[in-house]
mmCIF file of C-alpha atoms in Angstrom:
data_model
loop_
_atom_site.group_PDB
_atom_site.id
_atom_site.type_symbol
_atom_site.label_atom_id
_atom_site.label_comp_id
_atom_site.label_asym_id
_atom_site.label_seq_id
_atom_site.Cartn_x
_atom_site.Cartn_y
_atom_site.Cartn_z
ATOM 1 C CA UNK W 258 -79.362 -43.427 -169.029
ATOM 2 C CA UNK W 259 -77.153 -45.718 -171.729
ATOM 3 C CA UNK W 260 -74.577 -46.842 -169.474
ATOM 4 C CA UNK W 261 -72.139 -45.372 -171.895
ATOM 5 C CA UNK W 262 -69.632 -43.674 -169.695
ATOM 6 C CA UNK W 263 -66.918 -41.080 -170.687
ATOM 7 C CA UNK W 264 -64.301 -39.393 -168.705
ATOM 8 C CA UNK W 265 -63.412 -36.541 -168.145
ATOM 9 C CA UNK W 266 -66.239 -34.691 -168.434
ATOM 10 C CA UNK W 267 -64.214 -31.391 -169.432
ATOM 11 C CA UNK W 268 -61.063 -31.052 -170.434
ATOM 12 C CA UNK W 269 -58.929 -27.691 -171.176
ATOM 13 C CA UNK W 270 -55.861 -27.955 -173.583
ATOM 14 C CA UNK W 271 -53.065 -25.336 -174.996
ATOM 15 C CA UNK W 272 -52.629 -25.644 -178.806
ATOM 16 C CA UNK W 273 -49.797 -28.403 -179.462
ATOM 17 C CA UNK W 274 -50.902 -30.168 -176.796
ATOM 18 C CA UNK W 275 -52.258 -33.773 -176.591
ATOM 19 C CA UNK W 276 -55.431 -35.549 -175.429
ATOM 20 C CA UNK W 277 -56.632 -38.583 -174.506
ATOM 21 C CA UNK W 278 -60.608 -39.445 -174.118
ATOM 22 C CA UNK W 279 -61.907 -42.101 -172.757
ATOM 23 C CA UNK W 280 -65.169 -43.978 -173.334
ATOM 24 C CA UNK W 281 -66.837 -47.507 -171.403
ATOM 25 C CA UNK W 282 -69.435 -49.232 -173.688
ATOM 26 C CA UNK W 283 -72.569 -50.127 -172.554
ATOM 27 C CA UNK W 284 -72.758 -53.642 -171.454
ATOM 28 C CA UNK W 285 -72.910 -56.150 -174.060
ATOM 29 C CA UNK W 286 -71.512 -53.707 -176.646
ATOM 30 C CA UNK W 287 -68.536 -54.781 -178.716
ATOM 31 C CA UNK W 288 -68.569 -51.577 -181.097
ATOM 32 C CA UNK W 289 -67.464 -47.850 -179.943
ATOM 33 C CA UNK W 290 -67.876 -44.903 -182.546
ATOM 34 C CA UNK W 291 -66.596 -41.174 -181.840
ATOM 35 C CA UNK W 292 -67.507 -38.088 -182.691
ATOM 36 C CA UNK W 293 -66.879 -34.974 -182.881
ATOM 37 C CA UNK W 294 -69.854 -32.000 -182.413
ATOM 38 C CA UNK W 295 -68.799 -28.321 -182.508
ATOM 39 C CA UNK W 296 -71.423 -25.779 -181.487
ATOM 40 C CA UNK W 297 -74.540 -25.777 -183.151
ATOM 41 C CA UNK W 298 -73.733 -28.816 -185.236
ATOM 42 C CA UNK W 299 -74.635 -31.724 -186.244
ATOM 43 C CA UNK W 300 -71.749 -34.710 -184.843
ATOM 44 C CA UNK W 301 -69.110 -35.440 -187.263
ATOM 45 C CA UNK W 302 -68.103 -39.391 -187.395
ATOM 46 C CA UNK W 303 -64.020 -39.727 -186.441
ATOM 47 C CA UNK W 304 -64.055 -43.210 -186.874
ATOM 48 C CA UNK W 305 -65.315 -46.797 -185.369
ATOM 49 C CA UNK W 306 -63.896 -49.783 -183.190
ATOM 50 C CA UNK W 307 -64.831 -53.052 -183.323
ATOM 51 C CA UNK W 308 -63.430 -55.806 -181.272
ATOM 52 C CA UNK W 309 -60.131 -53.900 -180.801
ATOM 53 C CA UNK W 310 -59.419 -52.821 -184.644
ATOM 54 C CA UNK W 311 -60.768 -49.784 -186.206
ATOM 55 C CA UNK W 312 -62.897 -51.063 -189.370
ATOM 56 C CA UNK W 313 -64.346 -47.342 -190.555
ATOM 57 C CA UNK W 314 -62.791 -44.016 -190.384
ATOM 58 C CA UNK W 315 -63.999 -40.418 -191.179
ATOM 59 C CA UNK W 316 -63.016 -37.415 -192.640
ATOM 60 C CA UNK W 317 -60.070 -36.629 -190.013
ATOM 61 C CA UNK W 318 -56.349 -36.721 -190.260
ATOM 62 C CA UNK W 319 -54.041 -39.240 -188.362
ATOM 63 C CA UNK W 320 -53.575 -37.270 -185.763
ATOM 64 C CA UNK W 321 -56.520 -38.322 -184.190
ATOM 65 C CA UNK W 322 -56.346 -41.799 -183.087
ATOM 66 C CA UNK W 323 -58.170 -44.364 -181.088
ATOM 67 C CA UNK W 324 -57.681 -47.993 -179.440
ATOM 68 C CA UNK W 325 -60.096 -50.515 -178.043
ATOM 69 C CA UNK W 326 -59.787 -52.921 -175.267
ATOM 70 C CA UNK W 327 -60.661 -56.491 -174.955
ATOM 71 C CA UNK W 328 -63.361 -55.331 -172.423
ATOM 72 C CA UNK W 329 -64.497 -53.080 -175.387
ATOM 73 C CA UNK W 330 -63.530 -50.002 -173.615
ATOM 74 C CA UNK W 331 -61.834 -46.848 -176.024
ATOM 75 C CA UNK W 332 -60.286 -44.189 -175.949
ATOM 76 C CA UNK W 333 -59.415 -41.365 -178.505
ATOM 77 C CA UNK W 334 -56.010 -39.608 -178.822
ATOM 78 C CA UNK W 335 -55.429 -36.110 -180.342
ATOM 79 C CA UNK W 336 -52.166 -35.078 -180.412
ATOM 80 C CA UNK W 337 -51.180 -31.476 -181.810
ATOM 81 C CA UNK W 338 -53.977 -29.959 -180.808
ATOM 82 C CA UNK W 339 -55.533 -26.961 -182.664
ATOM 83 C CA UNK W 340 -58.037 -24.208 -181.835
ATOM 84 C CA UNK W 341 -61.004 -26.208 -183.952
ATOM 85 C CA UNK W 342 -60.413 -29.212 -181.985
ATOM 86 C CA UNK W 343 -62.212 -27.609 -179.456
ATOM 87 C CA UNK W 344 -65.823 -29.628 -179.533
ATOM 88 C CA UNK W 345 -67.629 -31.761 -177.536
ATOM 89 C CA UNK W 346 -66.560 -35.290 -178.215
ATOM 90 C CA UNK W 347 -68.792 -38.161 -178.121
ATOM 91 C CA UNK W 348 -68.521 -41.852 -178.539
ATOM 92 C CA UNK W 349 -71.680 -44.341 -179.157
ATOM 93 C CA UNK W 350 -71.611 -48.080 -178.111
ATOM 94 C CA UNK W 351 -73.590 -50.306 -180.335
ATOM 95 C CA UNK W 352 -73.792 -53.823 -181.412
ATOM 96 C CA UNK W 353 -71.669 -55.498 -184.205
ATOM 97 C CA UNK W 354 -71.230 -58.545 -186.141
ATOM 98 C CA UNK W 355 -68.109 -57.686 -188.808
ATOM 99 C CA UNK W 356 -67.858 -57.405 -191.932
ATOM 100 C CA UNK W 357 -68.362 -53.663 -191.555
ATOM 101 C CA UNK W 358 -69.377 -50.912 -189.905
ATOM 102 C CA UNK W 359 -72.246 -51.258 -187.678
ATOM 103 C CA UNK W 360 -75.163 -50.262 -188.955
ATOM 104 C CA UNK W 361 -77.084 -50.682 -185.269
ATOM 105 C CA UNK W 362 -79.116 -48.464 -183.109
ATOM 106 C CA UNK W 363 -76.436 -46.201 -181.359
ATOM 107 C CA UNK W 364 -76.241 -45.430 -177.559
ATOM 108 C CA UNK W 365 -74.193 -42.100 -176.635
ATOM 109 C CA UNK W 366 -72.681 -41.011 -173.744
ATOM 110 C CA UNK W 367 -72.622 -37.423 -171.956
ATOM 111 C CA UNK W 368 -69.350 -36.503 -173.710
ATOM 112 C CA UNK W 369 -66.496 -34.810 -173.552
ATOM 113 C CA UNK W 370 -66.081 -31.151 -173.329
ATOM 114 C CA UNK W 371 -62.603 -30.023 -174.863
ATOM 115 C CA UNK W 372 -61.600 -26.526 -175.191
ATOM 116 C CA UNK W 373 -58.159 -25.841 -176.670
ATOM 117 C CA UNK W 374 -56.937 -22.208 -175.963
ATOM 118 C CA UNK P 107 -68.323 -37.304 -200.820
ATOM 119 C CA UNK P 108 -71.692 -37.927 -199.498
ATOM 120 C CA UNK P 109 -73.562 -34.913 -198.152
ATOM 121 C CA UNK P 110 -76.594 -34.929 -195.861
ATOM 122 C CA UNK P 111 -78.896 -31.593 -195.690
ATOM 123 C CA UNK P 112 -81.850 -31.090 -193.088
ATOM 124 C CA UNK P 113 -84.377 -28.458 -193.443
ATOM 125 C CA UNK P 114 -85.780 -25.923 -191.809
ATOM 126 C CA UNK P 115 -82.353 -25.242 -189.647
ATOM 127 C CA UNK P 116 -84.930 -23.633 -186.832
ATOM 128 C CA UNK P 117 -88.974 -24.073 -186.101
ATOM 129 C CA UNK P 118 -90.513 -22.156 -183.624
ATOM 130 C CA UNK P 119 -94.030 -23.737 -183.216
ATOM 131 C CA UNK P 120 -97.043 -23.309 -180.628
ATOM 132 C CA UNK P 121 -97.206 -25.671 -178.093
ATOM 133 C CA UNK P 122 -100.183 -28.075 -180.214
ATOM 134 C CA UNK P 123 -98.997 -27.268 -183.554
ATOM 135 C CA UNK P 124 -97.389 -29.837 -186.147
ATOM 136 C CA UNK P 125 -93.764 -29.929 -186.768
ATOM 137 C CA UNK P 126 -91.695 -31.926 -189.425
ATOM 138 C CA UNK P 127 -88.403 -32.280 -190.330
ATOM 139 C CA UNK P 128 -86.847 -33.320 -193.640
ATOM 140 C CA UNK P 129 -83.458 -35.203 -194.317
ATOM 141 C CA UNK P 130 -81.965 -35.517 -197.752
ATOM 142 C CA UNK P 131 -78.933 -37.289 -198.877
ATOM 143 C CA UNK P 132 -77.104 -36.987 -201.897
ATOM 144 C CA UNK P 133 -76.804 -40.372 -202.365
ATOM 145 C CA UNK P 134 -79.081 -43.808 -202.219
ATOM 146 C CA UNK P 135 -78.719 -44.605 -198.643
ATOM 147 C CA UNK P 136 -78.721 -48.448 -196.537
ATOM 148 C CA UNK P 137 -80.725 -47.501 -193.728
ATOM 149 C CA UNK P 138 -81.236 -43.945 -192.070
ATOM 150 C CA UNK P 139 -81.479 -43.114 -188.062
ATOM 151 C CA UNK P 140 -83.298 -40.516 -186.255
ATOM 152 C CA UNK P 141 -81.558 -39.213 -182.901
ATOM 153 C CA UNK P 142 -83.220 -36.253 -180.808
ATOM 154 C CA UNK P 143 -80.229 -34.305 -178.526
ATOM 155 C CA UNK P 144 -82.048 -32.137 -175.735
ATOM 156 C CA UNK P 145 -79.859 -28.692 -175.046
ATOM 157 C CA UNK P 146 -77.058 -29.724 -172.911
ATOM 158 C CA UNK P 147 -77.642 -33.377 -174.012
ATOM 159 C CA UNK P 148 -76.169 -36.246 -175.913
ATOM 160 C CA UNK P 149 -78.240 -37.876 -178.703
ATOM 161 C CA UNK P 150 -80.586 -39.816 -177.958
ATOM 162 C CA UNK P 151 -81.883 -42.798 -180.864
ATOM 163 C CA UNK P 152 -84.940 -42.597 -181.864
ATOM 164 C CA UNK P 153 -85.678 -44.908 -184.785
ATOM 165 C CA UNK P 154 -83.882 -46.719 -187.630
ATOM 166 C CA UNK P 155 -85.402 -47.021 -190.662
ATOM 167 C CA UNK P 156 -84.509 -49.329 -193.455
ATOM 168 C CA UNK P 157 -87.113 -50.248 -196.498
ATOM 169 C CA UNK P 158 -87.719 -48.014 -199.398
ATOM 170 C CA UNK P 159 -91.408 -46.263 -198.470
ATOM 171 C CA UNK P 160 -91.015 -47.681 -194.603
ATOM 172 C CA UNK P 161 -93.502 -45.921 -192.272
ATOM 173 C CA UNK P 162 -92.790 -45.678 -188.397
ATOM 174 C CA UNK P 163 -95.198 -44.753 -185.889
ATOM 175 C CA UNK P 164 -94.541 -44.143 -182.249
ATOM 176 C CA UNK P 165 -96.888 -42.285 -180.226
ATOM 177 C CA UNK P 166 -97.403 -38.857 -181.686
ATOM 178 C CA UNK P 167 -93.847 -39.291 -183.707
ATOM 179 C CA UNK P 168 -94.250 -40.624 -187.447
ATOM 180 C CA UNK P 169 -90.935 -41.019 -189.459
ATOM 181 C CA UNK P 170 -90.676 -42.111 -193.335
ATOM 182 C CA UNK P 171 -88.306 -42.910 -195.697
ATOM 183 C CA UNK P 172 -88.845 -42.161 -199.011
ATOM 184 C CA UNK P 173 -88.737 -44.786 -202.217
ATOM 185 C CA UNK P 174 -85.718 -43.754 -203.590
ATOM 186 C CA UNK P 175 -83.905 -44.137 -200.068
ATOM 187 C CA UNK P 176 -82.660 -40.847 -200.449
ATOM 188 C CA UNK P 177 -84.624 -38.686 -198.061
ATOM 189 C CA UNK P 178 -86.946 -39.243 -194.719
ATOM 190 C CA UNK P 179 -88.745 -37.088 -192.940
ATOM 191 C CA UNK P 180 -90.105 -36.918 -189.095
ATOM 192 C CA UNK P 181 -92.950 -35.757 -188.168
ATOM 193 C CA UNK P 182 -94.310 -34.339 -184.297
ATOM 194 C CA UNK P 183 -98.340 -34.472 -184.147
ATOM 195 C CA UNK P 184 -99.660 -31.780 -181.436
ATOM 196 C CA UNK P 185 -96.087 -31.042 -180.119
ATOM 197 C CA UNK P 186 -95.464 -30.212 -176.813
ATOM 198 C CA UNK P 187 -92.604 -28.887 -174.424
ATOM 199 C CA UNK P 188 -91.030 -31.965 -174.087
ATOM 200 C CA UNK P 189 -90.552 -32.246 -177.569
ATOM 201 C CA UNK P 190 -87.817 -29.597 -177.632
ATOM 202 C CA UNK P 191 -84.615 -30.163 -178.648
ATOM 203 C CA UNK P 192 -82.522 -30.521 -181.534
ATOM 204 C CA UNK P 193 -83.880 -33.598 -184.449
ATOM 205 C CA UNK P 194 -80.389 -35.376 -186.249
ATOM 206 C CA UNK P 195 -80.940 -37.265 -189.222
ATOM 207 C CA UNK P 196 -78.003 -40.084 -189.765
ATOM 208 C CA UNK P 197 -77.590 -41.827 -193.234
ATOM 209 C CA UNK P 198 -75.739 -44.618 -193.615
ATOM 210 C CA UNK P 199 -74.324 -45.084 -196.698
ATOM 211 C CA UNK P 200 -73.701 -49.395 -196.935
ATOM 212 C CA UNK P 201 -71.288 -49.270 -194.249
ATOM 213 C CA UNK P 202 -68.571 -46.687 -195.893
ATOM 214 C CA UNK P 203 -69.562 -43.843 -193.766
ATOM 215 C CA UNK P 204 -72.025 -42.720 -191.174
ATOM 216 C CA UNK P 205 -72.802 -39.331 -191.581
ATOM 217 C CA UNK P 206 -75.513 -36.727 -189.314
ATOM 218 C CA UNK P 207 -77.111 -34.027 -190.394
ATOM 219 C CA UNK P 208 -76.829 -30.495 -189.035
ATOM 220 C CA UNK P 209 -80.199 -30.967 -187.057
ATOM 221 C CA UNK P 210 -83.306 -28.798 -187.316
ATOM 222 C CA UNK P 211 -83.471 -27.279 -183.789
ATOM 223 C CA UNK P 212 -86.936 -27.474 -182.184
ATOM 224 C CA UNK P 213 -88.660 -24.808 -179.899
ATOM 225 C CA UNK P 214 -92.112 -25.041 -178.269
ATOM 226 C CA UNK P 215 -93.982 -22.170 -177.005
ATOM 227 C CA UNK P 216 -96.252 -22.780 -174.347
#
């Protein structure tokens, strides 16, 4: 196991609803990424924390939205949900240094399982 | 913006046969990482590989990048059951973006 933890472990939402996920980084870890991974798909990056500011953001609209705590715990909002949020969402802990994204070996937890109806 | 193909999408193989896996990105990439995500399963980081024409070796598992830093491949020697799952590429690009492939799902017949 990573020692990446996320909560809950399924989660069923009406549309126009919001969300919040949350993730616990492995020890040591100062950097939490999410993602997003519909069925049969390869995950799709949402953005990255590190030490409590987001430095790197994907291809998703402000609607999704994240914090991170001084114990480098996260958590991802979505508010207004739609039927194609439904995925399973995943966050990786990993090791940064600034500057940038991290470019370090990622360790996932079990996700997320969200189902909007 | 950058785009990141795998082929074959599927492989079927006989439990002792070869299998590889290709990654290409449209663009020159940093470094590239190699996660395998069992069904039901989160991924799972294999490798990271970051010289032009770097060679990896670990136990039966061989992964490449190529010189131009634009493609990699991963290779399974004599696979067996355990190696099922699905095989993501992910290509970062300097630090702008981190971005998977769609995976080339794995089967192993016994």
């Amino acid at each position: 196991e990573t020692g990446v933890t996320q909560s809950p472990t399924h989660l069923i939402k009406t549309r126009g609803q919001q969300v919040t996920l949350r993730c616990s980084s492995q020890s040591g870890h100062n950097t939490v990424s999410w993602y997003q991974q519909a069925l049969g798909q390869g995950p799709q990056f949402i953005f990255q924390y590190y030490r409590e500011e987001e430095n790197g953001r994907g291809n998703f609209p402000p609607r999704f939205s994240g914090l991170q705590f001084p114990n480098y715990s996260s958590e991802l909002n979505v508010n207004a949900l739609e039927l194609d949020d439904s995925a399973l969402y995943l966050c990786a802990s990993s090791r940064g240094y600034g500057g940038g994204m991290s470019r370090n070996e990622q360790f996932f937890g079990p996700g997320t399982r969200l189902t909007v109806l | 913006g950058q785009q990141v193909m795998q082929i074959p999408q599927y492989q079927h193989v006989q439990e002792g046969e070869d299998f590889t896996t290709y990654c290409n990105s449209s663009t020159t990439l940093s470094n590239i990482q190699w996660y395998k995500q069992r069904p039901g399963g989160h991924p799972v980081f294999l490798i990271q590989l970051v010289k032009s024409g770097e060679v990896k070796k670990q136990k039966r598992l061989t992964f490449q990048f190529g010189e131009a830093k634009k493609n990699s491949s991963l290779h399974i020697t004599a696979t067996q059951t355990t190696d099922v799952g699905t095989y993501f590429c992910a290509a970062d690009n300097y630090g702008q973006n981190f971005v998977f492939g769609p995976g080339t799902r794995l089967s192993v017949l016994p």
